[in-house]
């Protein structure tokens, strides 16, 4: 009765098409549930990967021997976990005092009988056969384990019955991140590096094969925690395919048994995505974009047939649609998070490169003629053809219009503009869950375990050997390098990402001058308005104003000042010889309920002469500790104008992934003299003015309401919450 009432409410509250979509998805789920009760969930028959995209060997691939050896020993550092050997029965140290029993150790026999009673009976025999292909001495990974808290999901439970928000300290993102298998492509890259200190290609390929078979045996389609999120399914498929492709290029010949099962596994990933799309007419974001990218990878690598051609046509149509829906005119992503912008841009970039490469083959004909009637889910796929456009001056036709490519360029320009000195870090505006499509060139530094524990609060009490391999994150230089692979001629010094992109495009480089755009603001507003606000501040009641002065000692700090404004996103960047400043000022888009936004309006990130004065503290965690989630979203954790009563300018009380915007934040002036903006989140107007001048930088806050303004200091943010450079990572404070 409850379900009937729920769907009646949906049809009354939602458009008819949205109701039909939800009903169709529910029926699909029920049909699969009935089927999976009696039959194996994985696909039968012989399916092999026939397409190859990585055909040119890298000149100087980046690999890290320590990382490779850790992967071979099943030791992973996932979202601040520390390097842990992930296996059945380990004792986990817990998260913020919450600790669970991870279960018993297993003795994995060569015949796969240990999987009995772990997977469902209809899935057992196929899982057993998969396990029998694994080489001797391999220890199974516990894929279902949150190896921070110790909580474990069950591989025998249907994906839709998995829960993750009802136990404190439990973080579903930990096993999800591991099962994205982003550690596998670096194994393949290592095959091209002539280094006697690392294992040879056969050992690396054997580990790849064993981990893939292990995952497939222990995670039948639609069972366990790793079939709950289509986003992770798509990212996992792309990483497996890229690794498989590079291993093949290195000369590795996998056996017929593995090839057959690998093709089935990839097909099952595509089938799951298409039947579980996280699409809604008005409420969709990065998850759906990752699903589309994953589906395109699956469709491109699998043998051409009516079904995969339909997947390919649908993926391209939706990719084009989502560029229009999810990205603003200035190329920025609508979710209001710089980290999610980088993730979504990376997804679009690789998907676009893949499709461009296909346009140099006979599969371009798919866009002219495909069986759209095979597509049975929402959103609908229109009948052929998909329109083709000249790709600049390359002489190639592709489904991407000049508007599409221009917006893609703008996406990359935004990342380049917001990069901090050093070319790796970005300001953490909004959420940061450290999400990436590929992690190909992650760099590390080695420190003692004692030093690591003193540096990172998340490693307190951690026992992981004498040394600690610290990931240099956040590092978005790889995304910038990937853009070079698409828009600039090949350069030997470019990183691995440019090489991968060049392989996917089949050598096509889009001349950047073919798609120029001048959407970035260099100045906005009037200097008189800027000066009037300064005068008003100086004449205001002292209880309603605050002022901070940062001395600028060295000459030439402001030389070469280059402002870059992105009003659609709500971010204004100032770069000079000795200055980096980012000011947050813009709307929170309601299309995703402000899921990844923070109460950071008019907040400032500032570094002068190499010294950081104000830094956004990041996000740290999502659902495991809700009070910390809200703390890192709060205004008190940002260098933003605040009141003494600690009132929030935006409502945080509607859920961990919803922030209702009532600020109406507006830029008044932006340019060479500095910045001025206002918001109304506290009811009355509150202003912030940043003055850039020789010898000093001044930040003025002025409130027109009756309450007192809070006095800020140059240590705001990090002191209040602790600095988190990436998800799950927390510096000592």
XYZ file of C-alpha atoms in Angstrom:
733
model
C 0.000 0.000 0.000
C 2.832 2.370 0.794
C 4.356 1.867 -2.668
C 0.997 2.460 -4.359
C 0.525 5.678 -2.402
C 4.059 6.759 -3.277
C 3.518 6.367 -6.995
C 0.136 8.113 -6.821
C 1.873 11.086 -5.218
C 4.540 11.004 -7.931
C 2.011 11.172 -10.744
C 0.316 14.114 -9.055
C 3.513 15.997 -8.260
C 5.728 15.171 -11.260
C 5.325 15.540 -14.994
C 3.888 12.472 -16.691
C 7.169 11.588 -18.408
C 9.016 11.650 -15.086
C 6.424 9.364 -13.536
C 6.669 6.973 -16.482
C 10.448 6.927 -16.157
C 10.296 6.025 -12.480
C 7.678 3.367 -13.102
C 9.679 1.870 -15.975
C 12.817 1.717 -13.848
C 10.925 0.049 -11.011
C 9.487 -2.574 -13.360
C 12.945 -3.255 -14.806
C 14.282 -3.782 -11.307
C 11.485 -6.215 -10.410
C 11.996 -8.214 -13.608
C 15.718 -8.546 -12.937
C 15.028 -9.515 -9.318
C 12.795 -12.377 -10.469
C 15.325 -13.470 -13.083
C 18.292 -13.332 -10.686
C 16.482 -15.533 -8.176
C 16.805 -18.496 -10.500
C 19.519 -17.720 -13.066
C 23.141 -16.521 -12.990
C 23.298 -12.754 -13.127
C 26.281 -12.608 -15.471
C 25.909 -12.904 -19.232
C 26.499 -16.239 -20.933
C 28.093 -16.940 -24.278
C 31.375 -15.766 -25.743
C 32.083 -12.025 -25.872
C 35.561 -10.708 -26.580
C 36.989 -7.220 -26.800
C 37.769 -6.648 -30.455
C 38.462 -2.921 -30.637
C 41.838 -1.352 -29.860
C 42.501 2.338 -29.319
C 45.895 2.486 -27.601
C 48.215 1.757 -30.508
C 51.236 4.019 -29.933
C 53.671 3.208 -27.157
C 54.456 6.003 -24.692
C 57.973 7.447 -24.887
C 58.417 8.151 -21.198
C 55.518 6.760 -19.173
C 55.235 7.886 -15.586
C 55.251 5.040 -13.095
C 56.074 4.759 -9.435
C 57.774 1.544 -8.367
C 56.592 1.837 -4.775
C 52.986 2.262 -5.868
C 53.279 -0.731 -8.217
C 54.659 -2.965 -5.474
C 51.963 -1.885 -3.045
C 49.284 -2.736 -5.619
C 50.837 -6.165 -6.181
C 50.590 -6.769 -2.441
C 46.970 -5.549 -2.331
C 47.868 -2.550 -0.210
C 45.743 0.483 -0.911
C 45.483 3.978 0.512
C 41.889 4.927 -0.221
C 40.388 8.245 0.861
C 42.650 8.679 3.863
C 42.664 5.055 4.999
C 46.454 4.724 5.096
C 48.144 1.847 3.258
C 46.176 -1.254 4.227
C 46.367 -4.784 2.877
C 42.719 -5.295 1.992
C 41.771 -8.887 2.652
C 39.109 -10.851 4.484
C 39.188 -10.788 8.255
C 41.447 -7.799 8.836
C 40.997 -5.741 11.980
C 40.144 -2.143 11.117
C 41.062 0.773 13.341
C 37.695 2.505 13.029
C 36.641 6.013 12.073
C 36.104 8.701 14.716
C 35.472 6.068 17.390
C 33.112 3.950 15.301
C 34.442 0.458 14.692
C 32.820 -2.707 13.364
C 33.713 -6.382 13.110
C 34.868 -6.980 9.559
C 34.199 -10.722 9.642
C 36.359 -13.799 9.499
C 39.425 -14.537 7.432
C 38.940 -16.904 4.506
C 41.082 -19.660 3.145
C 40.659 -19.442 -0.588
C 40.953 -22.883 -2.168
C 41.941 -23.248 -5.804
C 38.569 -24.761 -6.749
C 36.624 -21.711 -5.585
C 34.529 -23.618 -3.040
C 35.199 -20.808 -0.545
C 32.682 -18.733 -2.516
C 29.841 -21.066 -1.562
C 27.383 -19.241 0.718
C 29.055 -15.933 -0.131
C 27.419 -15.431 -3.513
C 23.909 -16.670 -4.272
C 23.517 -20.264 -5.436
C 22.571 -19.368 -9.054
C 25.777 -17.292 -9.239
C 28.025 -19.744 -7.429
C 29.009 -22.032 -10.291
C 30.030 -19.186 -12.591
C 31.912 -17.515 -9.755
C 33.628 -20.828 -9.043
C 34.701 -21.138 -12.694
C 36.070 -17.607 -12.670
C 38.083 -18.265 -9.530
C 39.610 -21.411 -11.020
C 41.261 -19.238 -13.707
C 43.213 -17.317 -11.045
C 46.858 -18.233 -10.585
C 48.009 -20.029 -7.451
C 49.089 -18.039 -4.421
C 46.684 -15.180 -5.055
C 44.938 -13.805 -1.959
C 41.385 -12.516 -2.544
C 40.577 -8.869 -1.922
C 37.603 -8.171 0.325
C 35.742 -5.924 -2.083
C 32.738 -5.439 0.212
C 34.692 -3.999 3.129
C 34.859 -0.431 4.351
C 38.377 -0.963 5.633
C 38.307 2.239 7.667
C 35.323 1.467 9.912
C 35.290 -2.327 9.479
C 31.683 -2.449 8.262
C 31.101 -5.044 5.574
C 28.340 -5.343 2.989
C 27.245 -8.692 1.534
C 27.960 -9.950 -1.965
C 24.790 -12.061 -1.834
C 22.475 -9.072 -1.323
C 20.755 -7.422 -4.289
C 22.273 -4.033 -5.118
C 19.039 -2.132 -4.513
C 18.782 -3.550 -0.986
C 22.184 -2.240 0.075
C 22.099 0.520 2.696
C 24.801 3.015 3.584
C 23.413 5.950 5.541
C 22.124 4.267 8.688
C 25.336 3.405 10.546
C 27.655 6.018 12.065
C 31.250 5.964 10.864
C 30.463 3.788 7.845
C 31.641 5.161 4.499
C 30.432 3.413 1.361
C 32.808 5.561 -0.682
C 35.797 3.536 0.577
C 34.918 0.208 -1.113
C 33.455 2.096 -4.076
C 36.706 3.962 -4.641
C 38.768 0.761 -4.463
C 36.471 -1.022 -6.925
C 36.838 1.750 -9.486
C 40.087 -0.154 -10.201
C 42.011 3.030 -10.974
C 45.149 1.272 -9.746
C 45.120 -1.111 -12.753
C 46.105 1.242 -15.640
C 49.373 2.190 -13.859
C 50.243 -1.538 -13.832
C 49.891 -1.578 -17.612
C 51.860 1.639 -18.042
C 54.722 0.106 -16.079
C 55.153 -2.477 -18.857
C 56.586 0.253 -21.101
C 59.194 1.417 -18.609
C 62.599 -0.193 -18.929
C 63.301 -0.561 -15.239
C 64.856 -3.706 -13.819
C 63.868 -2.621 -10.306
C 60.192 -3.313 -10.959
C 58.365 -6.556 -11.814
C 58.214 -7.596 -15.452
C 55.192 -7.299 -17.784
C 54.065 -10.906 -17.222
C 53.873 -10.434 -13.454
C 52.000 -7.154 -13.880
C 49.566 -8.672 -16.399
C 48.976 -11.684 -14.131
C 47.991 -9.319 -11.290
C 45.635 -7.430 -13.591
C 44.014 -10.669 -14.721
C 43.714 -12.047 -11.203
C 42.180 -8.889 -9.761
C 39.632 -8.667 -12.575
C 38.669 -12.321 -12.113
C 38.569 -11.888 -8.345
C 36.223 -8.926 -8.690
C 33.998 -10.710 -11.193
C 33.775 -13.873 -9.054
C 32.960 -12.035 -5.823
C 30.684 -9.384 -7.361
C 28.151 -10.915 -9.755
C 26.160 -8.263 -11.646
C 23.430 -6.606 -9.579
C 24.713 -8.126 -6.314
C 26.803 -6.508 -3.617
C 27.710 -2.925 -2.943
C 29.527 -2.343 -6.246
C 26.402 -2.433 -8.384
C 24.617 0.262 -6.411
C 26.123 3.292 -8.146
C 26.101 3.447 -11.941
C 28.751 6.142 -11.747
C 31.245 3.731 -10.209
C 30.242 1.009 -12.668
C 31.084 3.359 -15.550
C 34.427 4.479 -14.104
C 35.385 0.862 -13.350
C 34.596 -0.235 -16.923
C 36.710 2.573 -18.406
C 39.704 1.729 -16.194
C 39.543 -1.994 -16.959
C 39.349 -1.309 -20.685
C 42.210 1.182 -20.694
C 44.432 -1.219 -18.731
C 43.494 -4.180 -20.963
C 44.232 -2.131 -24.078
C 47.661 -1.032 -22.844
C 48.600 -4.546 -21.734
C 47.700 -5.775 -25.224
C 49.902 -3.087 -26.778
C 52.809 -4.205 -24.574
C 52.599 -7.653 -26.157
C 50.640 -9.487 -23.455
C 48.402 -12.239 -24.817
C 45.656 -13.161 -22.401
C 44.186 -16.640 -22.684
C 40.871 -17.453 -24.339
C 39.286 -18.213 -20.978
C 40.076 -14.814 -19.544
C 39.229 -12.954 -22.757
C 35.794 -14.562 -22.880
C 34.975 -13.720 -19.273
C 36.447 -10.231 -19.542
C 34.225 -9.433 -22.514
C 31.191 -10.704 -20.590
C 32.104 -8.568 -17.595
C 32.416 -5.441 -19.732
C 29.093 -6.207 -21.432
C 27.430 -6.638 -18.033
C 28.756 -3.240 -17.006
C 27.143 -1.677 -20.066
C 23.885 -3.539 -19.480
C 23.728 -2.389 -15.880
C 24.354 1.252 -16.794
C 21.699 1.380 -19.489
C 19.087 -0.187 -17.206
C 19.895 1.932 -14.138
C 20.521 5.419 -15.470
C 20.438 8.112 -12.790
C 18.605 10.450 -15.113
C 15.832 12.836 -14.208
C 14.304 15.643 -16.230
C 15.481 18.275 -13.774
C 17.684 16.564 -11.155
C 20.888 15.059 -12.518
C 24.573 15.832 -12.386
C 28.035 14.266 -12.278
C 26.755 10.727 -11.605
C 24.792 10.650 -14.848
C 27.716 12.123 -16.786
C 29.984 9.331 -15.488
C 27.421 6.731 -16.545
C 27.328 8.141 -20.081
C 31.137 8.153 -20.289
C 31.322 4.560 -19.043
C 28.650 3.455 -21.520
C 30.575 5.052 -24.382
C 33.733 3.185 -23.385
C 31.831 -0.110 -23.246
C 30.086 0.470 -26.587
C 33.324 1.527 -28.297
C 35.379 -1.487 -27.187
C 32.767 -4.222 -27.630
C 32.143 -5.803 -31.045
C 29.782 -3.763 -33.213
C 26.211 -5.044 -33.267
C 22.742 -3.519 -33.150
C 22.763 -3.322 -29.363
C 26.212 -1.759 -28.906
C 25.532 0.593 -31.827
C 22.380 1.700 -30.014
C 24.396 2.240 -26.808
C 26.938 4.263 -28.774
C 24.312 6.458 -30.426
C 22.538 6.998 -27.112
C 25.802 7.813 -25.323
C 26.791 10.405 -27.909
C 23.326 11.989 -27.907
C 23.310 12.254 -24.127
C 26.885 13.508 -23.956
C 25.936 16.399 -26.226
C 22.752 17.015 -24.239
C 24.543 17.010 -20.886
C 27.157 19.502 -22.067
C 24.284 21.862 -22.723
C 22.469 21.013 -19.471
C 25.295 20.696 -16.944
C 27.824 23.297 -18.088
C 27.272 27.040 -18.057
C 28.029 29.307 -20.994
C 31.442 30.140 -19.527
C 32.292 26.408 -19.427
C 31.874 25.972 -15.667
C 29.910 23.119 -14.111
C 26.604 24.026 -12.517
C 27.132 22.124 -9.232
C 29.281 24.935 -7.834
C 32.282 22.785 -6.914
C 35.711 23.268 -8.455
C 36.672 19.639 -7.767
C 33.499 18.300 -9.375
C 34.065 20.640 -12.306
C 37.463 18.997 -12.833
C 35.942 15.507 -12.590
C 33.103 16.291 -15.003
C 35.472 17.979 -17.425
C 37.745 14.935 -17.369
C 34.766 12.679 -18.093
C 33.695 14.801 -21.056
C 37.237 15.142 -22.371
C 37.955 11.407 -22.585
C 34.475 10.611 -23.901
C 34.880 13.253 -26.608
C 38.333 11.979 -27.583
C 37.000 8.425 -27.811
C 34.149 9.449 -30.129
C 36.447 11.554 -32.326
C 38.676 8.508 -32.780
C 35.657 6.416 -33.797
C 34.804 9.038 -36.415
C 37.980 8.057 -38.265
C 36.652 4.512 -38.600
C 33.661 2.885 -40.231
C 31.736 3.170 -36.954
C 30.965 6.766 -37.896
C 28.173 5.176 -39.923
C 26.441 4.269 -36.654
C 25.410 7.907 -36.273
C 23.678 7.769 -39.645
C 21.751 4.564 -39.071
C 21.010 2.837 -35.759
C 18.026 0.923 -34.433
C 16.628 3.403 -31.941
C 13.709 1.063 -31.150
C 16.108 -1.151 -29.165
C 16.368 1.635 -26.595
C 13.665 0.917 -24.000
C 14.550 3.234 -21.107
C 14.445 6.918 -20.264
C 15.613 9.314 -21.558
C 14.416 8.471 -25.037
C 16.734 8.033 -28.005
C 15.618 9.918 -31.103
C 15.601 8.229 -34.528
C 18.696 8.620 -36.723
C 20.608 10.400 -37.988
C 22.745 12.203 -35.452
C 23.946 15.329 -37.191
C 27.650 15.495 -38.094
C 29.717 18.683 -38.192
C 33.137 19.591 -39.592
C 35.689 19.358 -36.776
C 37.473 22.666 -37.296
C 40.096 22.488 -40.022
C 40.903 18.813 -39.402
C 38.787 17.672 -42.364
C 36.945 15.213 -40.077
C 33.226 15.009 -39.433
C 32.031 14.427 -35.863
C 28.786 14.729 -33.869
C 30.218 17.750 -32.044
C 29.174 21.229 -33.107
C 31.383 24.293 -32.856
C 29.378 25.360 -29.779
C 30.191 22.014 -28.117
C 33.926 22.256 -28.793
C 34.014 25.898 -27.732
C 32.378 25.057 -24.424
C 34.833 22.168 -23.963
C 37.701 24.610 -24.448
C 36.132 26.916 -21.886
C 35.979 24.042 -19.387
C 39.728 23.620 -19.701
C 40.371 27.355 -19.574
C 38.555 27.515 -16.237
C 40.799 24.822 -14.760
C 43.916 26.584 -16.056
C 42.753 29.911 -14.650
C 41.993 28.594 -11.159
C 45.206 26.559 -10.765
C 47.306 27.789 -7.884
C 51.053 28.506 -8.184
C 52.781 25.209 -8.846
C 50.199 24.123 -11.413
C 48.598 21.299 -9.408
C 46.178 22.560 -6.761
C 42.870 24.341 -7.143
C 40.807 26.293 -4.605
C 38.372 23.870 -2.961
C 35.148 25.716 -3.625
C 32.236 23.486 -2.617
C 32.653 19.743 -2.116
C 35.739 17.713 -2.926
C 35.477 13.911 -2.833
C 38.810 13.413 -4.704
C 36.902 11.893 -7.621
C 38.693 11.232 -10.919
C 38.124 9.150 -14.042
C 41.744 8.001 -14.391
C 44.698 8.328 -12.000
C 47.659 7.816 -14.309
C 50.405 10.116 -13.027
C 49.915 10.338 -9.283
C 53.139 11.391 -7.595
C 54.220 10.476 -4.068
C 56.727 11.501 -1.455
C 58.111 9.221 1.241
C 58.095 10.100 4.923
C 58.501 8.150 8.123
C 55.389 6.644 9.654
C 55.980 8.738 12.743
C 56.148 11.877 10.634
C 52.974 10.876 8.762
C 51.062 10.359 12.013
C 52.191 13.778 13.202
C 51.134 15.342 9.897
C 47.735 13.695 9.351
C 45.081 13.333 12.019
C 43.387 10.561 10.005
C 46.526 8.403 10.522
C 46.565 8.580 14.323
C 47.108 5.097 15.726
C 47.890 3.728 12.274
C 50.413 0.908 12.034
C 51.636 0.434 8.508
C 55.384 -0.108 8.479
C 58.375 2.153 8.935
C 57.704 4.435 5.970
C 54.626 6.096 4.545
C 54.039 6.747 0.851
C 52.204 10.093 0.768
C 50.144 10.927 -2.304
C 50.799 14.394 -3.690
C 47.216 15.568 -3.853
C 45.231 17.358 -4.935
C 46.936 17.281 -8.331
C 44.965 18.344 -11.390
C 47.924 18.762 -13.710
C 46.902 15.505 -15.402
C 43.577 16.997 -16.508
C 45.431 19.973 -17.987
C 47.791 17.581 -19.748
C 44.821 15.698 -21.205
C 43.567 18.962 -22.709
C 46.926 19.449 -24.358
C 46.470 16.055 -25.962
C 43.277 17.272 -27.637
C 44.064 20.894 -28.443
C 47.838 21.101 -28.843
C 50.361 19.221 -31.026
C 52.210 16.351 -29.370
C 55.037 17.366 -27.077
C 57.466 14.814 -25.619
C 57.457 16.550 -22.245
C 53.684 16.292 -21.846
C 52.453 13.792 -19.282
C 50.866 10.419 -19.897
C 47.333 11.835 -20.119
C 48.158 13.711 -23.327
C 49.477 10.465 -24.811
C 46.278 8.601 -23.881
C 44.064 11.310 -25.374
C 46.130 11.283 -28.550
C 45.595 7.542 -28.859
C 41.843 7.809 -28.329
C 41.476 10.535 -30.973
C 43.536 8.426 -33.389
C 45.976 11.292 -33.748
C 43.428 14.063 -34.274
C 44.417 17.392 -32.720
C 41.799 20.157 -32.748
C 43.422 23.468 -33.732
C 42.682 25.732 -30.756
C 42.328 28.815 -32.955
C 39.316 27.166 -34.639
C 37.306 27.526 -31.435
C 38.049 30.798 -29.675
C 35.865 32.207 -26.941
C 36.044 35.363 -24.876
C 33.611 34.510 -22.097
C 36.015 35.191 -19.227
C 35.455 38.544 -17.515
C 38.474 40.786 -17.031
C 36.541 43.599 -15.358
C 33.025 44.222 -14.094
C 31.236 47.158 -12.462
C 32.281 50.752 -11.914
C 35.267 52.076 -9.998
C 32.981 54.712 -8.426
C 30.810 51.999 -6.852
C 33.940 50.363 -5.501
C 35.140 53.621 -3.960
C 31.681 54.415 -2.538
C 31.657 51.114 -0.637
C 35.058 51.901 0.854
C 33.770 55.289 2.003
C 30.619 53.722 3.433
C 32.717 51.204 5.349
C 34.865 53.951 6.842
C 31.766 55.818 8.049
C 29.901 52.788 9.451
C 29.182 51.760 13.035
C 32.278 49.941 14.361
C 30.091 47.100 15.695
C 29.089 46.225 12.148
C 32.382 46.175 10.361
C 35.657 44.250 10.265
C 38.978 44.945 8.623
C 42.045 42.814 7.985
C 45.267 44.131 6.490
C 47.888 41.895 4.890
C 51.234 43.665 4.434
C 52.930 43.285 1.067
C 56.635 43.760 1.734
C 58.343 42.898 -1.541
C 58.032 45.181 -4.574
C 56.405 43.825 -7.712
C 54.022 41.427 -5.961
C 51.102 42.772 -8.012
C 53.057 42.982 -11.278
C 51.336 41.288 -14.173
C 47.985 41.190 -12.361
C 45.558 39.083 -14.412
C 41.929 38.986 -13.265
C 39.663 36.210 -14.561
C 35.971 36.270 -13.672
C 33.494 33.415 -14.020
C 30.113 34.844 -12.955
C 28.114 31.760 -14.054
C 30.055 29.681 -11.537
C 30.546 32.521 -9.095
C 34.341 32.628 -8.839
C 36.753 35.507 -9.424
C 40.483 34.839 -9.752
C 43.412 37.248 -9.369
C 46.912 36.139 -10.360
C 50.069 38.214 -10.268
C 53.800 37.719 -9.821
C 53.469 37.195 -6.066
C 49.701 36.929 -5.603
C 46.992 34.315 -5.885
C 43.455 35.178 -4.804
C 40.090 33.519 -5.404
C 36.803 35.102 -4.334
C 33.543 33.128 -4.220
C 30.507 35.162 -5.274
C 27.568 33.630 -7.118
C 24.376 31.650 -7.033
C 23.827 28.096 -5.823
C 22.146 26.261 -8.676
C 18.944 24.482 -7.660
C 19.132 21.827 -10.386
C 20.984 19.505 -7.998
C 19.560 20.941 -4.754
C 22.892 22.580 -3.971
C 24.144 19.062 -3.155
C 27.824 19.957 -3.359
C 27.709 23.624 -2.366
C 28.968 25.210 0.854
C 28.082 28.353 2.773
C 31.108 30.080 1.301
C 29.663 33.192 -0.330
C 32.183 36.067 -0.429
C 34.878 33.771 0.977
C 38.484 34.444 -0.021
C 41.490 32.235 -0.685
C 44.691 34.235 -0.595
C 48.426 33.624 -0.855
C 50.962 36.440 -0.990
C 54.673 36.004 -1.664
C 54.286 32.250 -1.253
C 52.593 32.511 2.163
C 49.022 31.211 2.439
C 46.776 33.471 4.486
C 43.293 32.076 3.817
C 42.540 28.603 2.464
C 39.261 26.776 2.125
C 39.526 23.761 4.487
C 37.911 21.321 2.021
C 35.172 18.776 2.745
C 36.836 15.930 4.689
C 33.889 13.460 4.920
C 30.329 13.105 3.701
C 27.901 10.684 5.369
C 30.019 8.795 8.000
C 29.955 11.661 10.516
C 27.046 14.004 9.654
C 28.044 16.677 12.148
C 31.447 16.993 10.462
C 29.773 17.133 7.066
C 27.738 20.140 8.200
C 30.727 21.694 9.931
C 32.793 21.735 6.748
C 29.847 23.169 4.816
C 29.270 25.921 7.383
C 30.220 29.568 6.996
C 32.438 29.388 10.094
C 34.857 27.093 8.209
C 35.417 29.635 5.445
C 37.065 33.016 5.356
C 33.711 34.655 4.611
C 31.785 37.476 6.321
C 30.119 36.143 9.470
C 27.961 37.280 12.389
C 28.714 36.914 16.079
C 25.636 34.728 16.576
C 27.065 32.155 14.085
C 23.951 32.217 11.930
C 24.226 30.383 8.581
C 23.527 32.367 5.393
C 22.144 29.245 3.691
C 20.012 26.477 5.200
C 21.901 23.281 6.109
C 18.950 21.583 7.809
C 17.415 19.842 4.784
C 19.874 16.957 4.457
C 23.553 16.284 3.941
C 23.263 16.906 0.209
C 21.010 19.917 0.029
C 21.769 23.573 0.592
C 19.042 26.123 -0.047
C 20.368 29.390 -1.359
C 18.889 32.580 0.033
C 21.991 34.728 -0.345
C 21.330 36.315 -3.745
C 25.067 36.968 -3.873
C 26.118 39.638 -6.374
C 29.376 41.022 -7.670
C 29.528 44.834 -7.526
C 33.061 45.415 -8.780
C 35.808 43.183 -10.144
C 38.997 44.353 -11.756
C 42.513 45.660 -11.281
C 41.674 47.547 -8.079
C 40.212 44.487 -6.340
C 36.770 43.077 -5.645
C 33.470 44.095 -4.052
C 30.362 41.972 -3.535
C 27.217 41.650 -1.435
C 24.863 38.922 -0.240
C 21.610 38.847 1.755
C 21.861 35.477 3.465
C 21.551 37.100 6.901
C 18.527 39.149 5.870
C 20.192 42.545 5.586
C 22.990 43.262 3.123
C 26.517 42.224 4.039
C 29.369 43.533 1.911
C 32.936 42.447 1.329
C 35.546 44.651 -0.316
C 39.076 43.507 -1.194
C 41.499 46.320 -2.002
C 44.689 45.515 -3.917
C 47.355 48.190 -3.713
C 51.102 48.547 -3.364
C 52.275 47.731 0.126
C 49.115 46.065 1.421
C 45.948 44.138 0.744
C 42.877 45.130 2.738
C 39.718 43.088 3.290
C 36.720 45.086 4.542
C 33.427 43.578 5.758
C 30.385 45.749 6.371
C 26.930 44.639 7.603
C 23.765 46.767 7.390
C 21.721 44.712 9.870
C 21.372 45.075 13.628
C 23.600 42.177 14.729
C 27.308 42.435 15.371
C 29.739 41.209 12.750
C 32.267 38.598 13.772
C 35.895 39.632 13.903
C 37.973 37.378 11.658
C 41.666 36.626 11.682
C 44.308 35.416 9.244
C 43.968 31.875 10.634
C 40.267 31.383 9.808
C 39.088 28.111 8.291
C 41.894 25.715 9.139
C 41.703 26.501 12.848
C 37.934 26.026 12.959
C 37.840 22.690 11.179
C 41.272 21.401 10.268
C 42.554 21.450 6.717
C 41.543 18.567 4.446
C 43.447 18.430 1.162
C 41.338 15.532 -0.100
C 38.457 13.314 0.931
C 39.161 11.546 4.236
C 42.520 13.295 4.685
C 42.885 15.666 7.625
C 45.961 17.600 8.703
C 46.768 17.837 12.391
C 45.600 21.086 13.953
